[in-house]
Tab-separated table of N, CA and C in Angstrom:
chain	number	residue	atom	x	y	z
A	9	UNK	N	7.709	-54.936	34.134
A	9	UNK	CA	8.891	-55.193	34.760
A	9	UNK	C	8.023	-55.357	35.856
A	10	UNK	N	6.980	-56.270	36.075
A	10	UNK	CA	6.110	-56.548	37.282
A	10	UNK	C	6.560	-56.842	38.067
A	11	UNK	N	7.501	-56.079	39.280
A	11	UNK	CA	8.206	-56.795	40.335
A	11	UNK	C	9.292	-56.961	40.577
A	12	UNK	N	9.891	-56.805	39.419
A	12	UNK	CA	11.227	-57.155	38.879
A	12	UNK	C	12.573	-56.820	38.596
A	13	UNK	N	13.398	-56.451	38.826
A	13	UNK	CA	15.590	-56.042	39.182
A	13	UNK	C	14.545	-54.289	38.266
A	14	UNK	N	14.818	-52.679	38.433
A	14	UNK	CA	14.778	-51.749	38.036
A	14	UNK	C	16.794	-51.794	37.704
A	15	UNK	N	17.177	-51.541	36.369
A	15	UNK	CA	18.947	-51.943	36.147
A	15	UNK	C	18.776	-49.471	35.843
A	16	UNK	N	19.551	-49.493	36.711
A	16	UNK	CA	19.840	-47.864	36.767
A	16	UNK	C	20.112	-47.534	35.710
A	17	UNK	N	20.368	-47.657	34.670
A	17	UNK	CA	20.133	-47.067	33.183
A	17	UNK	C	18.452	-47.098	33.003
A	18	UNK	N	18.241	-48.108	32.776
A	18	UNK	CA	16.711	-48.360	33.022
A	18	UNK	C	15.999	-47.329	33.458
A	19	UNK	N	16.262	-46.986	34.506
A	19	UNK	CA	15.365	-45.584	35.510
A	19	UNK	C	15.652	-44.588	34.932
A	20	UNK	N	16.755	-44.233	34.150
A	20	UNK	CA	17.119	-42.784	33.901
A	20	UNK	C	16.741	-42.901	32.497
A	21	UNK	N	16.103	-44.083	31.770
A	21	UNK	CA	15.886	-44.047	30.338
A	21	UNK	C	14.609	-43.754	30.320
A	22	UNK	N	13.556	-44.407	31.699
A	22	UNK	CA	12.529	-43.528	32.635
A	22	UNK	C	12.326	-42.132	32.399
A	23	UNK	N	13.317	-41.478	32.563
A	23	UNK	CA	13.106	-40.304	32.894
A	23	UNK	C	13.852	-39.155	31.970
A	24	UNK	N	13.866	-39.756	30.956
A	24	UNK	CA	13.801	-38.406	29.539
A	24	UNK	C	12.678	-38.127	29.289
A	25	UNK	N	12.635	-36.918	28.853
A	25	UNK	CA	11.407	-35.836	28.509
A	25	UNK	C	11.157	-35.665	30.244
A	26	UNK	N	11.952	-35.484	31.187
A	26	UNK	CA	11.167	-35.562	32.480
A	26	UNK	C	12.201	-34.591	33.209
A	27	UNK	N	11.492	-33.930	34.274
A	27	UNK	CA	12.703	-32.939	35.061
A	27	UNK	C	13.331	-33.962	36.081
A	28	UNK	N	14.564	-33.986	36.594
A	28	UNK	CA	15.540	-34.492	37.288
A	28	UNK	C	16.945	-33.373	38.032
A	29	UNK	N	17.038	-33.683	39.113
A	29	UNK	CA	17.187	-33.106	40.183
A	29	UNK	C	18.689	-34.305	39.934
A	30	UNK	N	19.601	-33.007	39.884
A	30	UNK	CA	21.007	-33.869	40.160
A	30	UNK	C	22.019	-33.503	40.955
A	31	UNK	N	22.616	-33.857	41.789
A	31	UNK	CA	23.455	-33.724	42.842
A	31	UNK	C	24.847	-34.261	41.969
A	32	UNK	N	25.723	-33.291	41.976
A	32	UNK	CA	26.894	-33.503	41.648
A	32	UNK	C	27.868	-33.502	43.323
A	33	UNK	N	29.476	-34.595	43.264
A	33	UNK	CA	30.381	-34.371	43.963
A	33	UNK	C	30.837	-33.005	44.438
A	34	UNK	N	30.698	-32.299	45.297
A	34	UNK	CA	31.487	-31.586	45.422
A	34	UNK	C	30.032	-30.834	45.828
A	35	UNK	N	30.176	-29.514	45.219
A	35	UNK	CA	28.787	-28.291	46.067
A	35	UNK	C	28.169	-27.742	44.769
A	36	UNK	N	28.024	-28.458	43.856
A	36	UNK	CA	26.995	-28.353	42.387
A	36	UNK	C	25.433	-29.268	42.498
A	37	UNK	N	24.443	-28.265	42.171
A	37	UNK	CA	23.297	-29.309	42.121
A	37	UNK	C	22.696	-28.603	40.761
A	38	UNK	N	21.742	-30.172	40.115
A	38	UNK	CA	21.561	-29.182	39.032
A	38	UNK	C	20.212	-29.782	38.472
A	39	UNK	N	18.975	-28.836	38.067
A	39	UNK	CA	17.425	-29.034	38.273
A	39	UNK	C	17.562	-28.800	36.298
A	40	UNK	N	16.794	-30.015	35.953
A	40	UNK	CA	16.600	-29.671	34.345
A	40	UNK	C	15.683	-31.122	33.964
A	41	UNK	N	15.262	-31.233	32.373
A	41	UNK	CA	14.836	-31.483	31.687
A	41	UNK	C	15.547	-32.867	31.154
A	42	UNK	N	16.024	-33.813	31.444
A	42	UNK	CA	16.738	-35.305	31.282
A	42	UNK	C	16.112	-35.097	29.139
A	43	UNK	N	16.994	-34.492	28.737
A	43	UNK	CA	16.940	-34.850	27.187
A	43	UNK	C	17.774	-36.237	26.656
A	44	UNK	N	19.134	-36.606	27.143
A	44	UNK	CA	19.262	-37.860	26.426
A	44	UNK	C	20.298	-38.532	27.673
A	45	UNK	N	21.095	-39.251	27.842
A	45	UNK	CA	22.513	-40.050	28.321
A	45	UNK	C	22.931	-41.126	26.774
A	46	UNK	N	23.853	-41.641	28.104
A	46	UNK	CA	24.945	-42.662	28.033
A	46	UNK	C	25.301	-43.900	28.414
A	47	UNK	N	25.880	-44.185	28.524
A	47	UNK	CA	26.294	-45.964	29.373
A	47	UNK	C	26.555	-45.244	30.753
A	48	UNK	N	27.772	-44.255	30.367
A	48	UNK	CA	28.620	-43.262	31.430
A	48	UNK	C	28.192	-42.385	32.282
A	49	UNK	N	26.859	-42.307	31.920
A	49	UNK	CA	25.555	-41.555	32.876
A	49	UNK	C	26.540	-40.172	32.565
A	50	UNK	N	26.338	-40.015	31.003
A	50	UNK	CA	27.106	-38.518	30.629
A	50	UNK	C	25.059	-37.792	29.891
A	51	UNK	N	25.070	-36.883	30.180
A	51	UNK	CA	23.488	-36.305	30.318
A	51	UNK	C	23.311	-34.825	29.748
A	52	UNK	N	22.593	-34.990	28.543
A	52	UNK	CA	22.392	-33.286	27.834
A	52	UNK	C	20.790	-33.403	29.288
A	53	UNK	N	20.723	-32.126	29.665
A	53	UNK	CA	19.818	-31.224	30.229
A	53	UNK	C	19.544	-30.120	29.385
A	54	UNK	N	17.962	-29.638	29.575
A	54	UNK	CA	17.540	-28.220	28.836
A	54	UNK	C	16.956	-27.930	30.563
A	55	UNK	N	16.541	-26.081	29.736
A	55	UNK	CA	16.225	-25.332	31.229
A	55	UNK	C	15.940	-25.465	32.070
A	56	UNK	N	17.834	-25.624	32.674
A	56	UNK	CA	18.766	-26.082	33.908
A	56	UNK	C	18.235	-24.279	34.420
A	57	UNK	N	18.837	-25.245	35.891
A	57	UNK	CA	18.760	-24.164	36.973
A	57	UNK	C	20.390	-24.703	38.024
A	58	UNK	N	21.425	-24.076	38.273
A	58	UNK	CA	22.289	-24.677	38.638
A	58	UNK	C	22.447	-24.218	39.498
A	59	UNK	N	22.562	-24.672	41.089
A	59	UNK	CA	22.449	-24.733	42.402
A	59	UNK	C	23.602	-24.565	42.765
A	60	UNK	N	24.908	-23.357	43.463
A	60	UNK	CA	26.125	-23.772	43.765
A	60	UNK	C	25.900	-23.338	45.276
A	61	UNK	N	26.487	-24.413	46.136
A	61	UNK	CA	26.722	-23.644	47.453
A	61	UNK	C	27.781	-22.571	47.684
A	62	UNK	N	26.823	-21.654	48.580
A	62	UNK	CA	28.030	-20.240	49.308
A	62	UNK	C	28.375	-21.081	50.385
A	63	UNK	N	29.826	-20.418	50.108
A	63	UNK	CA	30.286	-20.384	51.772
A	63	UNK	C	29.653	-20.393	53.363
A	64	UNK	N	28.998	-19.228	52.493
A	64	UNK	CA	28.585	-18.529	53.354
A	64	UNK	C	26.993	-18.727	53.850
A	65	UNK	N	26.401	-19.801	53.445
A	65	UNK	CA	24.765	-20.512	53.152
A	65	UNK	C	24.051	-19.828	51.953
A	66	UNK	N	23.265	-20.809	52.464
A	66	UNK	CA	22.473	-20.800	50.232
A	66	UNK	C	23.121	-20.490	49.165
A	67	UNK	N	21.975	-20.585	48.257
A	67	UNK	CA	22.591	-21.496	46.826
A	67	UNK	C	22.968	-19.883	45.872
A	68	UNK	N	24.186	-19.339	45.562
A	68	UNK	CA	24.436	-19.246	44.204
A	68	UNK	C	23.923	-19.951	42.740
A	69	UNK	N	22.432	-19.010	42.250
A	69	UNK	CA	20.814	-19.563	41.172
A	69	UNK	C	22.122	-18.943	40.078
A	70	UNK	N	21.947	-19.701	38.734
A	70	UNK	CA	21.859	-19.770	37.270
A	70	UNK	C	21.126	-20.646	36.707
A	71	UNK	N	20.685	-19.750	35.413
A	71	UNK	CA	20.219	-20.658	34.844
A	71	UNK	C	20.461	-20.575	33.411
A	72	UNK	N	20.204	-21.628	32.634
A	72	UNK	CA	21.169	-22.063	31.471
A	72	UNK	C	20.042	-23.000	30.310
A	73	UNK	N	20.358	-22.647	29.764
A	73	UNK	CA	19.576	-23.378	28.659
A	73	UNK	C	20.097	-24.823	28.194
A	74	UNK	N	21.390	-25.368	28.142
A	74	UNK	CA	21.292	-26.604	27.853
A	74	UNK	C	22.610	-27.081	28.280
A	75	UNK	N	22.974	-28.536	28.942
A	75	UNK	CA	24.419	-28.856	29.100
A	75	UNK	C	24.604	-30.054	28.694
A	76	UNK	N	25.569	-30.089	29.114
A	76	UNK	CA	26.308	-31.344	28.759
A	76	UNK	C	27.188	-32.039	30.118
A	77	UNK	N	26.358	-32.542	30.947
A	77	UNK	CA	26.943	-33.295	32.363
A	77	UNK	C	27.371	-34.235	32.143
A	78	UNK	N	28.895	-33.648	33.045
A	78	UNK	CA	29.562	-35.292	32.910
A	78	UNK	C	29.582	-36.630	33.893
A	79	UNK	N	29.260	-37.417	33.390
A	79	UNK	CA	28.504	-38.153	34.446
A	79	UNK	C	29.640	-38.905	35.254
A	80	UNK	N	30.718	-38.615	35.767
A	80	UNK	CA	31.775	-38.862	36.310
A	80	UNK	C	31.968	-38.253	37.801
A	81	UNK	N	30.793	-37.138	37.153
A	81	UNK	CA	30.484	-35.815	38.641
A	81	UNK	C	29.566	-36.798	39.464
A	82	UNK	N	28.973	-37.123	39.221
A	82	UNK	CA	27.527	-37.814	39.213
A	82	UNK	C	27.159	-38.151	40.772
A	83	UNK	N	26.773	-37.762	41.684
A	83	UNK	CA	27.098	-38.045	43.112
A	83	UNK	C	25.314	-39.211	43.304
A	84	UNK	N	24.419	-38.254	42.830
A	84	UNK	CA	22.814	-39.036	43.279
A	84	UNK	C	21.943	-37.859	42.661
A	85	UNK	N	20.598	-38.932	41.503
A	85	UNK	CA	19.850	-38.815	40.938
A	85	UNK	C	18.276	-38.728	41.100
A	86	UNK	N	17.841	-37.507	41.633
A	86	UNK	CA	16.602	-37.765	42.266
A	86	UNK	C	15.451	-36.996	40.767
A	87	UNK	N	14.530	-38.274	40.188
A	87	UNK	CA	13.553	-37.935	39.454
A	87	UNK	C	12.609	-37.297	40.002
A	88	UNK	N	12.503	-36.419	38.952
A	88	UNK	CA	11.230	-35.530	39.019
A	88	UNK	C	10.971	-34.624	40.534
A	89	UNK	N	12.897	-34.541	40.705
A	89	UNK	CA	13.096	-33.721	42.025
A	89	UNK	C	12.976	-32.257	41.576
A	90	UNK	N	12.964	-31.180	41.908
A	90	UNK	CA	12.735	-29.534	42.413
A	90	UNK	C	13.960	-28.772	42.706
A	91	UNK	N	15.115	-29.750	43.009
A	91	UNK	CA	16.000	-29.440	43.438
A	91	UNK	C	16.108	-28.516	44.847
A	92	UNK	N	17.431	-28.292	45.735
A	92	UNK	CA	17.540	-27.985	46.966
A	92	UNK	C	17.148	-27.066	47.969
A	93	UNK	N	15.896	-25.950	46.585
A	93	UNK	CA	15.991	-25.018	47.521
A	93	UNK	C	14.246	-25.449	47.775
A	94	UNK	N	13.696	-26.381	46.594
A	94	UNK	CA	12.108	-26.689	46.886
A	94	UNK	C	12.454	-27.903	48.810
A	95	UNK	N	13.116	-28.306	48.763
A	95	UNK	CA	13.803	-29.437	49.992
A	95	UNK	C	13.763	-28.084	51.461
A	96	UNK	N	13.758	-27.190	51.109
A	96	UNK	CA	14.350	-26.204	52.216
A	96	UNK	C	12.961	-25.280	52.881
A	97	UNK	N	12.108	-25.513	51.505
A	97	UNK	CA	11.272	-24.976	51.694
A	97	UNK	C	9.967	-26.056	52.640
A	98	UNK	N	9.928	-27.196	52.058
A	98	UNK	CA	9.365	-27.956	52.473
A	98	UNK	C	9.186	-27.919	54.504
A	99	UNK	N	10.616	-27.675	54.889
A	99	UNK	CA	10.746	-28.118	56.126
A	99	UNK	C	10.420	-27.230	56.757
């Protein structure tokens, strides 16, 4: 699609099989391998790291094998992103 429009679901489709950083409404972020999604952007992720913002600063980090993420709560998707910790280390 040479210089044409890229629809949101097409972008997500290109990310299947790749690492993706997902920022939710609220205080949670996930980094994992996108295995699939539907029209509501519900997503199946594997090899997941969950980052939960600590009120005192920093993150509580949890490793998960596989999750189903409700698309309603998604605020932003970062294809190829490594998560919040990687961003902090680069500054």
